[in-house]
Amino acid sequence: MKCVIVGNLASRTEILGKKKESSRIGGASYYAGITSARLGAETTIITKLSEKFNSKWIKELEKEKIKLIKQPAWTDTEYQVSYNAAGDKKVKIISDAGNIVNVPELNPDVVVISSNINKVSSKVLKKLKTPENILALDAQSFINYTDPKNKELTKVPWLEKEEFLKSVDILKLNAKELYYLTGKKTLNSALDLLKLGPKIVTLTLAKQGAYIFYDRRYIKVPIYETKMVHKGGVGDVYITAFALRYKETEDITDAAYFAAAAASFAVEKHGAAGIEKLNKVEKRYKTLREIFLA
């Protein structure tokens, strides 16, 4: 199976209280790409990178057999993530490589539009989307806005959503993003988004699990109970695993439980160490199904 990830790789620094870790590779496309590769897909990441991007990080992706399509940029995407004692997150943008507005002709089975802050143009979606493939989109970058004064991320309504969502099969968002897309705080407002084009809307709610909306109905999928060490990249792992599995089985419940299993590993360790290969995900997936669907 061929999977194309569209979104900028980034330099990510995490600050927890007074402790600051050294910069490492990050960004939604990084987590999505590693997930795709370890689940067995032939993986390509389309990203904007400058000539200064750390070669060590590129070699890390090459070891995973991930192909990079690098579009030129003057600078690279760099951001800091800070967590306070309550676990609340604040993101500060140091630099931005810019938007991805075009891609080469490709014929992937699965497309994942996955970026933290950089926008992807509707032209890209239309070029990559075919009647045969699955296109999944994470809403986060389309409602994220960098405050020009303090360079911190804030949320804004996504005014162009109709233009994009008609090309989307699977839309992933959380409760806050749902509000900025619909203007409503009720979970059922996710059903309104199905009218705009997506076949499936998956609403992730951290420890509360996920709700999957389709055909004017929904299912609730629990999480796999495990020790939480880290939150970064969990949603990116989830949507990638969901899209790949759904393309394979065309079974929404199966894809949702598989994605929940894959994402559960991501909270146990930092970075790529929390992204497991297919055999381990399958084992945890079967455990989830035995507990909740027996």
PDB file of C-alpha atoms in Angstrom:
ATOM      1  CA  MET A   1       0.000   0.000   0.000  1.00  0.00           C
ATOM      2  CA  LYS A   2       1.281   3.478  -0.901  1.00  0.00           C
ATOM      3  CA  CYS A   3       0.762   6.320   1.564  1.00  0.00           C
ATOM      4  CA  VAL A   4       1.585   9.993   0.971  1.00  0.00           C
ATOM      5  CA  ILE A   5       1.883  12.360   3.939  1.00  0.00           C
ATOM      6  CA  VAL A   6       1.588  16.084   3.189  1.00  0.00           C
ATOM      7  CA  GLY A   7       2.911  18.474   5.820  1.00  0.00           C
ATOM      8  CA  ASN A   8       6.113  20.178   6.903  1.00  0.00           C
ATOM      9  CA  LEU A   9       8.672  18.426   9.048  1.00  0.00           C
ATOM     10  CA  ALA A  10       9.804  20.578  11.933  1.00  0.00           C
ATOM     11  CA  SER A  11      12.351  21.161  14.638  1.00  0.00           C
ATOM     12  CA  ARG A  12      10.518  20.615  17.930  1.00  0.00           C
ATOM     13  CA  THR A  13      11.636  21.638  21.422  1.00  0.00           C
ATOM     14  CA  GLU A  14       9.627  20.634  24.483  1.00  0.00           C
ATOM     15  CA  ILE A  15       9.606  22.563  27.760  1.00  0.00           C
ATOM     16  CA  LEU A  16       8.145  20.904  30.839  1.00  0.00           C
ATOM     17  CA  GLY A  17       8.256  23.270  33.799  1.00  0.00           C
ATOM     18  CA  LYS A  18      11.884  24.456  33.971  1.00  0.00           C
ATOM     19  CA  LYS A  19      13.235  21.495  32.026  1.00  0.00           C
ATOM     20  CA  LYS A  20      13.966  22.108  28.344  1.00  0.00           C
ATOM     21  CA  GLU A  21      14.914  19.271  26.030  1.00  0.00           C
ATOM     22  CA  SER A  22      17.213  19.691  23.037  1.00  0.00           C
ATOM     23  CA  SER A  23      15.593  20.190  19.652  1.00  0.00           C
ATOM     24  CA  ARG A  24      14.609  17.106  17.688  1.00  0.00           C
ATOM     25  CA  ILE A  25      12.637  16.285  14.599  1.00  0.00           C
ATOM     26  CA  GLY A  26       8.893  16.744  14.978  1.00  0.00           C
ATOM     27  CA  GLY A  27       5.747  17.964  13.343  1.00  0.00           C
ATOM     28  CA  ALA A  28       2.529  16.123  12.556  1.00  0.00           C
ATOM     29  CA  SER A  29       3.930  14.824   9.270  1.00  0.00           C
ATOM     30  CA  TYR A  30       6.846  13.211  11.101  1.00  0.00           C
ATOM     31  CA  TYR A  31       4.600  11.211  13.443  1.00  0.00           C
ATOM     32  CA  ALA A  32       2.265  10.321  10.581  1.00  0.00           C
ATOM     33  CA  GLY A  33       5.161   9.234   8.356  1.00  0.00           C
ATOM     34  CA  ILE A  34       6.781   7.009  10.988  1.00  0.00           C
ATOM     35  CA  THR A  35       3.386   5.467  11.741  1.00  0.00           C
ATOM     36  CA  SER A  36       2.719   4.724   8.089  1.00  0.00           C
ATOM     37  CA  ALA A  37       6.138   3.154   7.570  1.00  0.00           C
ATOM     38  CA  ARG A  38       5.989   0.975  10.687  1.00  0.00           C
ATOM     39  CA  LEU A  39       2.526  -0.257   9.774  1.00  0.00           C
ATOM     40  CA  GLY A  40       3.989  -1.534   6.522  1.00  0.00           C
ATOM     41  CA  ALA A  41       3.024   1.106   3.957  1.00  0.00           C
ATOM     42  CA  GLU A  42       5.323   2.429   1.249  1.00  0.00           C
ATOM     43  CA  THR A  43       5.593   5.958   2.622  1.00  0.00           C
ATOM     44  CA  THR A  44       6.355   9.357   1.090  1.00  0.00           C
ATOM     45  CA  ILE A  45       6.421  12.684   2.957  1.00  0.00           C
ATOM     46  CA  ILE A  46       5.986  15.927   1.014  1.00  0.00           C
ATOM     47  CA  THR A  47       7.545  18.791   2.980  1.00  0.00           C
ATOM     48  CA  LYS A  48       9.181  22.198   2.602  1.00  0.00           C
ATOM     49  CA  LEU A  49      12.779  22.159   3.834  1.00  0.00           C
ATOM     50  CA  SER A  50      15.755  24.494   3.656  1.00  0.00           C
ATOM     51  CA  GLU A  51      19.300  23.350   2.917  1.00  0.00           C
ATOM     52  CA  LYS A  52      20.083  23.787   6.621  1.00  0.00           C
ATOM     53  CA  PHE A  53      17.658  21.113   7.824  1.00  0.00           C
ATOM     54  CA  ASN A  54      19.497  18.670  10.070  1.00  0.00           C
ATOM     55  CA  SER A  55      20.909  15.833   7.922  1.00  0.00           C
ATOM     56  CA  LYS A  56      20.829  13.531  10.957  1.00  0.00           C
ATOM     57  CA  TRP A  57      17.038  13.786  10.999  1.00  0.00           C
ATOM     58  CA  ILE A  58      16.803  13.034   7.295  1.00  0.00           C
ATOM     59  CA  LYS A  59      18.905   9.893   7.817  1.00  0.00           C
ATOM     60  CA  GLU A  60      16.500   8.896  10.606  1.00  0.00           C
ATOM     61  CA  LEU A  61      13.663   8.915   8.073  1.00  0.00           C
ATOM     62  CA  GLU A  62      15.768   7.084   5.490  1.00  0.00           C
ATOM     63  CA  LYS A  63      16.310   4.276   8.011  1.00  0.00           C
ATOM     64  CA  GLU A  64      12.523   3.885   8.122  1.00  0.00           C
ATOM     65  CA  LYS A  65      12.560   3.649   4.294  1.00  0.00           C
ATOM     66  CA  ILE A  66      10.538   6.855   4.019  1.00  0.00           C
ATOM     67  CA  LYS A  67      10.893   8.789   0.772  1.00  0.00           C
ATOM     68  CA  LEU A  68      11.100  12.584   1.058  1.00  0.00           C
ATOM     69  CA  ILE A  69       9.851  14.960  -1.608  1.00  0.00           C
ATOM     70  CA  LYS A  70      11.553  18.170  -0.501  1.00  0.00           C
ATOM     71  CA  GLN A  71      10.244  21.505  -1.685  1.00  0.00           C
ATOM     72  CA  PRO A  72      12.703  24.408  -1.256  1.00  0.00           C
ATOM     73  CA  ALA A  73      12.286  26.905   1.565  1.00  0.00           C
ATOM     74  CA  TRP A  74      14.281  29.844   2.968  1.00  0.00           C
ATOM     75  CA  THR A  75      13.838  28.582   6.511  1.00  0.00           C
ATOM     76  CA  ASP A  76      12.531  25.532   8.322  1.00  0.00           C
ATOM     77  CA  THR A  77       9.526  25.108  10.571  1.00  0.00           C
ATOM     78  CA  GLU A  78      10.574  25.342  14.204  1.00  0.00           C
ATOM     79  CA  TYR A  79       8.397  25.490  17.310  1.00  0.00           C
ATOM     80  CA  GLN A  80       8.443  25.125  21.094  1.00  0.00           C
ATOM     81  CA  VAL A  81       5.838  23.249  23.122  1.00  0.00           C
ATOM     82  CA  SER A  82       5.478  24.202  26.793  1.00  0.00           C
ATOM     83  CA  TYR A  83       3.425  22.325  29.392  1.00  0.00           C
ATOM     84  CA  ASN A  84       2.430  23.766  32.763  1.00  0.00           C
ATOM     85  CA  ALA A  85       1.770  21.772  35.953  1.00  0.00           C
ATOM     86  CA  ALA A  86      -1.834  21.158  34.898  1.00  0.00           C
ATOM     87  CA  GLY A  87      -0.701  19.719  31.583  1.00  0.00           C
ATOM     88  CA  ASP A  88      -1.986  22.628  29.498  1.00  0.00           C
ATOM     89  CA  LYS A  89      -0.036  23.131  26.283  1.00  0.00           C
ATOM     90  CA  LYS A  90       1.296  26.342  24.762  1.00  0.00           C
ATOM     91  CA  VAL A  91       2.951  26.391  21.341  1.00  0.00           C
ATOM     92  CA  LYS A  92       5.330  29.149  20.225  1.00  0.00           C
ATOM     93  CA  ILE A  93       6.399  29.384  16.591  1.00  0.00           C
ATOM     94  CA  ILE A  94      10.064  30.203  16.060  1.00  0.00           C
ATOM     95  CA  SER A  95      10.074  30.007  12.254  1.00  0.00           C
ATOM     96  CA  ASP A  96       7.757  28.803   9.480  1.00  0.00           C
ATOM     97  CA  ALA A  97       8.832  27.181   6.209  1.00  0.00           C
ATOM     98  CA  GLY A  98       5.569  28.220   4.580  1.00  0.00           C
ATOM     99  CA  ASN A  99       2.582  26.612   2.913  1.00  0.00           C
ATOM    100  CA  ILE A 100       2.554  23.614   0.584  1.00  0.00           C
ATOM    101  CA  VAL A 101       0.643  24.759  -2.483  1.00  0.00           C
ATOM    102  CA  ASN A 102       1.547  22.168  -5.122  1.00  0.00           C
ATOM    103  CA  VAL A 103       2.611  18.530  -5.380  1.00  0.00           C
ATOM    104  CA  PRO A 104       3.845  16.238  -8.176  1.00  0.00           C
ATOM    105  CA  GLU A 105       1.615  13.728  -9.900  1.00  0.00           C
ATOM    106  CA  LEU A 106       1.305  10.715  -7.587  1.00  0.00           C
ATOM    107  CA  ASN A 107      -1.029   7.756  -7.304  1.00  0.00           C
ATOM    108  CA  PRO A 108      -1.216   6.858  -3.592  1.00  0.00           C
ATOM    109  CA  ASP A 109      -3.693   4.496  -1.962  1.00  0.00           C
ATOM    110  CA  VAL A 110      -3.887   6.734   1.114  1.00  0.00           C
ATOM    111  CA  VAL A 111      -3.233  10.470   1.527  1.00  0.00           C
ATOM    112  CA  VAL A 112      -2.865  12.042   4.976  1.00  0.00           C
ATOM    113  CA  ILE A 113      -2.908  15.850   5.193  1.00  0.00           C
ATOM    114  CA  SER A 114      -1.099  16.299   8.487  1.00  0.00           C
ATOM    115  CA  SER A 115       0.597  19.517   9.597  1.00  0.00           C
ATOM    116  CA  ASN A 116       0.751  21.555  12.806  1.00  0.00           C
ATOM    117  CA  ILE A 117       0.839  25.113  11.560  1.00  0.00           C
ATOM    118  CA  ASN A 118       1.474  25.135   7.823  1.00  0.00           C
ATOM    119  CA  LYS A 119      -1.482  25.248   5.492  1.00  0.00           C
ATOM    120  CA  VAL A 120      -1.944  22.924   2.531  1.00  0.00           C
ATOM    121  CA  SER A 121      -3.804  24.374  -0.441  1.00  0.00           C
ATOM    122  CA  SER A 122      -7.074  22.952  -1.759  1.00  0.00           C
ATOM    123  CA  LYS A 123      -5.239  22.486  -5.070  1.00  0.00           C
ATOM    124  CA  VAL A 124      -3.061  19.862  -3.382  1.00  0.00           C
ATOM    125  CA  LEU A 125      -6.078  17.917  -2.149  1.00  0.00           C
ATOM    126  CA  LYS A 126      -7.715  17.957  -5.567  1.00  0.00           C
ATOM    127  CA  LYS A 127      -4.513  16.778  -7.242  1.00  0.00           C
ATOM    128  CA  LEU A 128      -3.931  13.877  -4.850  1.00  0.00           C
ATOM    129  CA  LYS A 129      -7.536  12.761  -4.418  1.00  0.00           C
ATOM    130  CA  THR A 130      -8.851  10.036  -6.739  1.00  0.00           C
ATOM    131  CA  PRO A 131     -12.099   8.030  -6.649  1.00  0.00           C
ATOM    132  CA  GLU A 132     -10.098   4.953  -5.630  1.00  0.00           C
ATOM    133  CA  ASN A 133      -7.976   6.298  -2.783  1.00  0.00           C
ATOM    134  CA  ILE A 134      -8.639   7.499   0.765  1.00  0.00           C
ATOM    135  CA  LEU A 135      -7.811  11.075   1.756  1.00  0.00           C
ATOM    136  CA  ALA A 136      -7.664  11.849   5.471  1.00  0.00           C
ATOM    137  CA  LEU A 137      -7.266  15.360   6.846  1.00  0.00           C
ATOM    138  CA  ASP A 138      -6.375  16.539  10.351  1.00  0.00           C
ATOM    139  CA  ALA A 139      -8.140  19.858  10.968  1.00  0.00           C
ATOM    140  CA  GLN A 140      -5.517  21.261  13.346  1.00  0.00           C
ATOM    141  CA  SER A 141      -3.385  23.359  10.978  1.00  0.00           C
ATOM    142  CA  PHE A 142      -6.422  24.895   9.284  1.00  0.00           C
ATOM    143  CA  ILE A 143      -7.653  26.508  12.485  1.00  0.00           C
ATOM    144  CA  ASN A 144      -4.238  27.289  13.984  1.00  0.00           C
ATOM    145  CA  TYR A 145      -3.105  30.889  13.678  1.00  0.00           C
ATOM    146  CA  THR A 146       0.210  32.402  14.731  1.00  0.00           C
ATOM    147  CA  ASP A 147      -0.262  35.578  16.767  1.00  0.00           C
ATOM    148  CA  PRO A 148       2.104  38.139  15.162  1.00  0.00           C
ATOM    149  CA  LYS A 149       2.845  39.752  18.556  1.00  0.00           C
ATOM    150  CA  ASN A 150       3.968  36.839  20.706  1.00  0.00           C
ATOM    151  CA  LYS A 151       4.286  34.121  17.996  1.00  0.00           C
ATOM    152  CA  GLU A 152       2.026  31.798  19.992  1.00  0.00           C
ATOM    153  CA  LEU A 153      -0.556  29.577  18.343  1.00  0.00           C
ATOM    154  CA  THR A 154      -4.171  30.515  18.771  1.00  0.00           C
ATOM    155  CA  LYS A 155      -7.372  29.186  17.205  1.00  0.00           C
ATOM    156  CA  VAL A 156      -9.500  30.823  14.510  1.00  0.00           C
ATOM    157  CA  PRO A 157     -12.564  29.630  12.536  1.00  0.00           C
ATOM    158  CA  TRP A 158     -11.797  27.781   9.301  1.00  0.00           C
ATOM    159  CA  LEU A 159     -13.627  29.944   6.782  1.00  0.00           C
ATOM    160  CA  GLU A 160     -12.676  27.900   3.695  1.00  0.00           C
ATOM    161  CA  LYS A 161     -13.669  24.515   5.051  1.00  0.00           C
ATOM    162  CA  GLU A 162     -16.343  23.877   2.393  1.00  0.00           C
ATOM    163  CA  GLU A 163     -13.745  24.139  -0.395  1.00  0.00           C
ATOM    164  CA  PHE A 164     -11.485  21.578   1.289  1.00  0.00           C
ATOM    165  CA  LEU A 165     -13.897  19.103   2.853  1.00  0.00           C
ATOM    166  CA  LYS A 166     -15.523  18.119  -0.429  1.00  0.00           C
ATOM    167  CA  SER A 167     -12.226  16.341  -1.251  1.00  0.00           C
ATOM    168  CA  VAL A 168     -11.934  14.611   2.155  1.00  0.00           C
ATOM    169  CA  ASP A 169     -12.942  11.048   3.050  1.00  0.00           C
ATOM    170  CA  ILE A 170     -11.900  11.062   6.721  1.00  0.00           C
ATOM    171  CA  LEU A 171     -11.821  14.219   8.856  1.00  0.00           C
ATOM    172  CA  LYS A 172     -10.058  14.098  12.217  1.00  0.00           C
ATOM    173  CA  LEU A 173     -10.557  16.732  14.919  1.00  0.00           C
ATOM    174  CA  ASN A 174     -10.841  17.222  18.677  1.00  0.00           C
ATOM    175  CA  ALA A 175     -13.512  18.989  20.737  1.00  0.00           C
ATOM    176  CA  LYS A 176     -11.940  22.450  20.486  1.00  0.00           C
ATOM    177  CA  GLU A 177     -11.460  22.085  16.735  1.00  0.00           C
ATOM    178  CA  LEU A 178     -15.054  20.922  16.384  1.00  0.00           C
ATOM    179  CA  TYR A 179     -16.205  24.183  17.944  1.00  0.00           C
ATOM    180  CA  TYR A 180     -14.119  26.269  15.549  1.00  0.00           C
ATOM    181  CA  LEU A 181     -15.467  24.330  12.571  1.00  0.00           C
ATOM    182  CA  THR A 182     -19.148  24.354  13.555  1.00  0.00           C
ATOM    183  CA  GLY A 183     -19.582  27.113  16.149  1.00  0.00           C
ATOM    184  CA  LYS A 184     -21.277  24.533  18.399  1.00  0.00           C
ATOM    185  CA  LYS A 185     -20.125  22.695  21.520  1.00  0.00           C
ATOM    186  CA  THR A 186     -22.322  19.607  21.211  1.00  0.00           C
ATOM    187  CA  LEU A 187     -20.753  16.385  19.981  1.00  0.00           C
ATOM    188  CA  ASN A 188     -23.582  15.817  17.511  1.00  0.00           C
ATOM    189  CA  SER A 189     -22.519  18.930  15.621  1.00  0.00           C
ATOM    190  CA  ALA A 190     -19.930  16.650  13.999  1.00  0.00           C
ATOM    191  CA  LEU A 191     -22.827  15.231  11.975  1.00  0.00           C
ATOM    192  CA  ASP A 192     -23.163  18.635  10.288  1.00  0.00           C
ATOM    193  CA  LEU A 193     -19.669  18.222   8.848  1.00  0.00           C
ATOM    194  CA  LEU A 194     -20.725  15.052   7.011  1.00  0.00           C
ATOM    195  CA  LYS A 195     -22.919  17.243   4.827  1.00  0.00           C
ATOM    196  CA  LEU A 196     -19.823  19.020   3.511  1.00  0.00           C
ATOM    197  CA  GLY A 197     -18.236  15.945   1.959  1.00  0.00           C
ATOM    198  CA  PRO A 198     -16.424  13.666   4.437  1.00  0.00           C
ATOM    199  CA  LYS A 199     -17.654  10.082   4.681  1.00  0.00           C
ATOM    200  CA  ILE A 200     -16.277   9.792   8.218  1.00  0.00           C
ATOM    201  CA  VAL A 201     -15.631  12.311  10.998  1.00  0.00           C
ATOM    202  CA  THR A 202     -13.527  11.024  13.868  1.00  0.00           C
ATOM    203  CA  LEU A 203     -13.649  13.098  17.041  1.00  0.00           C
ATOM    204  CA  THR A 204     -10.862  12.281  19.504  1.00  0.00           C
ATOM    205  CA  LEU A 205     -11.412  13.113  23.174  1.00  0.00           C
ATOM    206  CA  ALA A 206      -8.211  11.945  24.897  1.00  0.00           C
ATOM    207  CA  LYS A 207      -9.076   9.712  27.896  1.00  0.00           C
ATOM    208  CA  GLN A 208     -12.738   9.650  26.847  1.00  0.00           C
ATOM    209  CA  GLY A 209     -11.840   7.765  23.672  1.00  0.00           C
ATOM    210  CA  ALA A 210     -13.230   8.707  20.285  1.00  0.00           C
ATOM    211  CA  TYR A 211     -16.557   9.151  18.534  1.00  0.00           C
ATOM    212  CA  ILE A 212     -16.796   8.117  14.898  1.00  0.00           C
ATOM    213  CA  PHE A 213     -19.591   9.766  12.899  1.00  0.00           C
ATOM    214  CA  TYR A 214     -20.838   8.375   9.572  1.00  0.00           C
ATOM    215  CA  ASP A 215     -24.140   7.866   7.748  1.00  0.00           C
ATOM    216  CA  ARG A 216     -25.954  10.109  10.261  1.00  0.00           C
ATOM    217  CA  ARG A 217     -24.974   7.875  13.184  1.00  0.00           C
ATOM    218  CA  TYR A 218     -21.962   7.303  15.414  1.00  0.00           C
ATOM    219  CA  ILE A 219     -20.014   4.737  17.407  1.00  0.00           C
ATOM    220  CA  LYS A 220     -17.970   5.333  20.562  1.00  0.00           C
ATOM    221  CA  VAL A 221     -14.544   3.732  20.734  1.00  0.00           C
ATOM    222  CA  PRO A 222     -12.732   3.393  24.098  1.00  0.00           C
ATOM    223  CA  ILE A 223      -9.037   3.929  24.725  1.00  0.00           C
ATOM    224  CA  TYR A 224      -6.592   1.216  25.704  1.00  0.00           C
ATOM    225  CA  GLU A 225      -5.835   1.896  29.374  1.00  0.00           C
ATOM    226  CA  THR A 226      -2.097   2.483  29.767  1.00  0.00           C
ATOM    227  CA  LYS A 227       0.358   4.793  31.533  1.00  0.00           C
ATOM    228  CA  MET A 228       0.530   8.222  29.906  1.00  0.00           C
ATOM    229  CA  VAL A 229       4.038   9.635  29.607  1.00  0.00           C
ATOM    230  CA  HIS A 230       3.693  11.881  26.571  1.00  0.00           C
ATOM    231  CA  LYS A 231       0.919  13.466  24.473  1.00  0.00           C
ATOM    232  CA  GLY A 232       2.795  14.681  21.414  1.00  0.00           C
ATOM    233  CA  GLY A 233       1.883  13.097  18.097  1.00  0.00           C
ATOM    234  CA  VAL A 234      -0.894  10.862  19.427  1.00  0.00           C
ATOM    235  CA  GLY A 235      -3.544  12.298  17.109  1.00  0.00           C
ATOM    236  CA  ASP A 236      -1.210  12.007  14.124  1.00  0.00           C
ATOM    237  CA  VAL A 237      -0.617   8.334  14.860  1.00  0.00           C
ATOM    238  CA  TYR A 238      -4.359   7.818  15.276  1.00  0.00           C
ATOM    239  CA  ILE A 239      -5.525   9.353  11.994  1.00  0.00           C
ATOM    240  CA  THR A 240      -2.783   7.650   9.958  1.00  0.00           C
ATOM    241  CA  ALA A 241      -3.513   4.228  11.425  1.00  0.00           C
ATOM    242  CA  PHE A 242      -7.256   4.773  10.923  1.00  0.00           C
ATOM    243  CA  ALA A 243      -6.860   5.743   7.255  1.00  0.00           C
ATOM    244  CA  LEU A 244      -4.543   2.853   6.393  1.00  0.00           C
ATOM    245  CA  ARG A 245      -6.746   0.288   8.110  1.00  0.00           C
ATOM    246  CA  TYR A 246      -9.946   1.647   6.598  1.00  0.00           C
ATOM    247  CA  LYS A 247      -8.430   1.486   3.119  1.00  0.00           C
ATOM    248  CA  GLU A 248      -7.577  -2.159   3.772  1.00  0.00           C
ATOM    249  CA  THR A 249     -10.819  -3.379   5.394  1.00  0.00           C
ATOM    250  CA  GLU A 250     -13.498  -0.742   4.573  1.00  0.00           C
ATOM    251  CA  ASP A 251     -14.763  -1.448   8.097  1.00  0.00           C
ATOM    252  CA  ILE A 252     -15.203   1.667  10.239  1.00  0.00           C
ATOM    253  CA  THR A 253     -15.352  -0.138  13.602  1.00  0.00           C
ATOM    254  CA  ASP A 254     -12.296  -2.207  12.738  1.00  0.00           C
ATOM    255  CA  ALA A 255     -10.350   0.900  11.671  1.00  0.00           C
ATOM    256  CA  ALA A 256     -11.352   2.803  14.808  1.00  0.00           C
ATOM    257  CA  TYR A 257     -10.233   0.062  17.204  1.00  0.00           C
ATOM    258  CA  PHE A 258      -7.016  -0.437  15.249  1.00  0.00           C
ATOM    259  CA  ALA A 259      -6.280   3.307  15.424  1.00  0.00           C
ATOM    260  CA  ALA A 260      -7.000   3.344  19.168  1.00  0.00           C
ATOM    261  CA  ALA A 261      -4.509   0.521  19.650  1.00  0.00           C
ATOM    262  CA  ALA A 262      -1.817   2.270  17.594  1.00  0.00           C
ATOM    263  CA  ALA A 263      -2.327   5.581  19.417  1.00  0.00           C
ATOM    264  CA  SER A 264      -2.128   3.926  22.849  1.00  0.00           C
ATOM    265  CA  PHE A 265       1.559   3.141  22.309  1.00  0.00           C
ATOM    266  CA  ALA A 266       2.267   6.779  21.429  1.00  0.00           C
ATOM    267  CA  VAL A 267       1.401   8.000  24.943  1.00  0.00           C
ATOM    268  CA  GLU A 268       3.811   5.543  26.589  1.00  0.00           C
ATOM    269  CA  LYS A 269       7.076   6.950  25.163  1.00  0.00           C
ATOM    270  CA  HIS A 270       8.414  10.102  23.552  1.00  0.00           C
ATOM    271  CA  GLY A 271       8.687  10.587  19.790  1.00  0.00           C
ATOM    272  CA  ALA A 272       9.246   7.674  17.440  1.00  0.00           C
ATOM    273  CA  ALA A 273       9.917   5.337  20.385  1.00  0.00           C
ATOM    274  CA  GLY A 274       6.147   5.379  21.012  1.00  0.00           C
ATOM    275  CA  ILE A 275       5.212   4.267  17.508  1.00  0.00           C
ATOM    276  CA  GLU A 276       5.007   0.496  17.201  1.00  0.00           C
ATOM    277  CA  LYS A 277       5.168  -1.895  14.279  1.00  0.00           C
ATOM    278  CA  LEU A 278       2.179  -3.735  12.870  1.00  0.00           C
ATOM    279  CA  ASN A 279       2.507  -6.986  14.839  1.00  0.00           C
ATOM    280  CA  LYS A 280       2.389  -5.239  18.229  1.00  0.00           C
ATOM    281  CA  VAL A 281      -0.479  -2.978  17.184  1.00  0.00           C
ATOM    282  CA  GLU A 282      -2.451  -6.005  15.967  1.00  0.00           C
ATOM    283  CA  LYS A 283      -1.989  -7.735  19.317  1.00  0.00           C
ATOM    284  CA  ARG A 284      -3.250  -4.735  21.302  1.00  0.00           C
ATOM    285  CA  TYR A 285      -6.076  -4.212  18.806  1.00  0.00           C
ATOM    286  CA  LYS A 286      -7.282  -7.770  19.399  1.00  0.00           C
ATOM    287  CA  THR A 287      -7.209  -7.199  23.165  1.00  0.00           C
ATOM    288  CA  LEU A 288      -9.373  -4.069  22.799  1.00  0.00           C
ATOM    289  CA  ARG A 289     -11.904  -5.918  20.671  1.00  0.00           C
ATOM    290  CA  GLU A 290     -12.026  -8.866  23.069  1.00  0.00           C
ATOM    291  CA  ILE A 291     -12.754  -6.562  26.007  1.00  0.00           C
ATOM    292  CA  PHE A 292     -15.307  -4.278  24.398  1.00  0.00           C
ATOM    293  CA  LEU A 293     -16.805  -6.179  21.454  1.00  0.00           C
ATOM    294  CA  ALA A 294     -16.873  -9.761  22.720  1.00  0.00           C
TER     295      ALA A 294
END
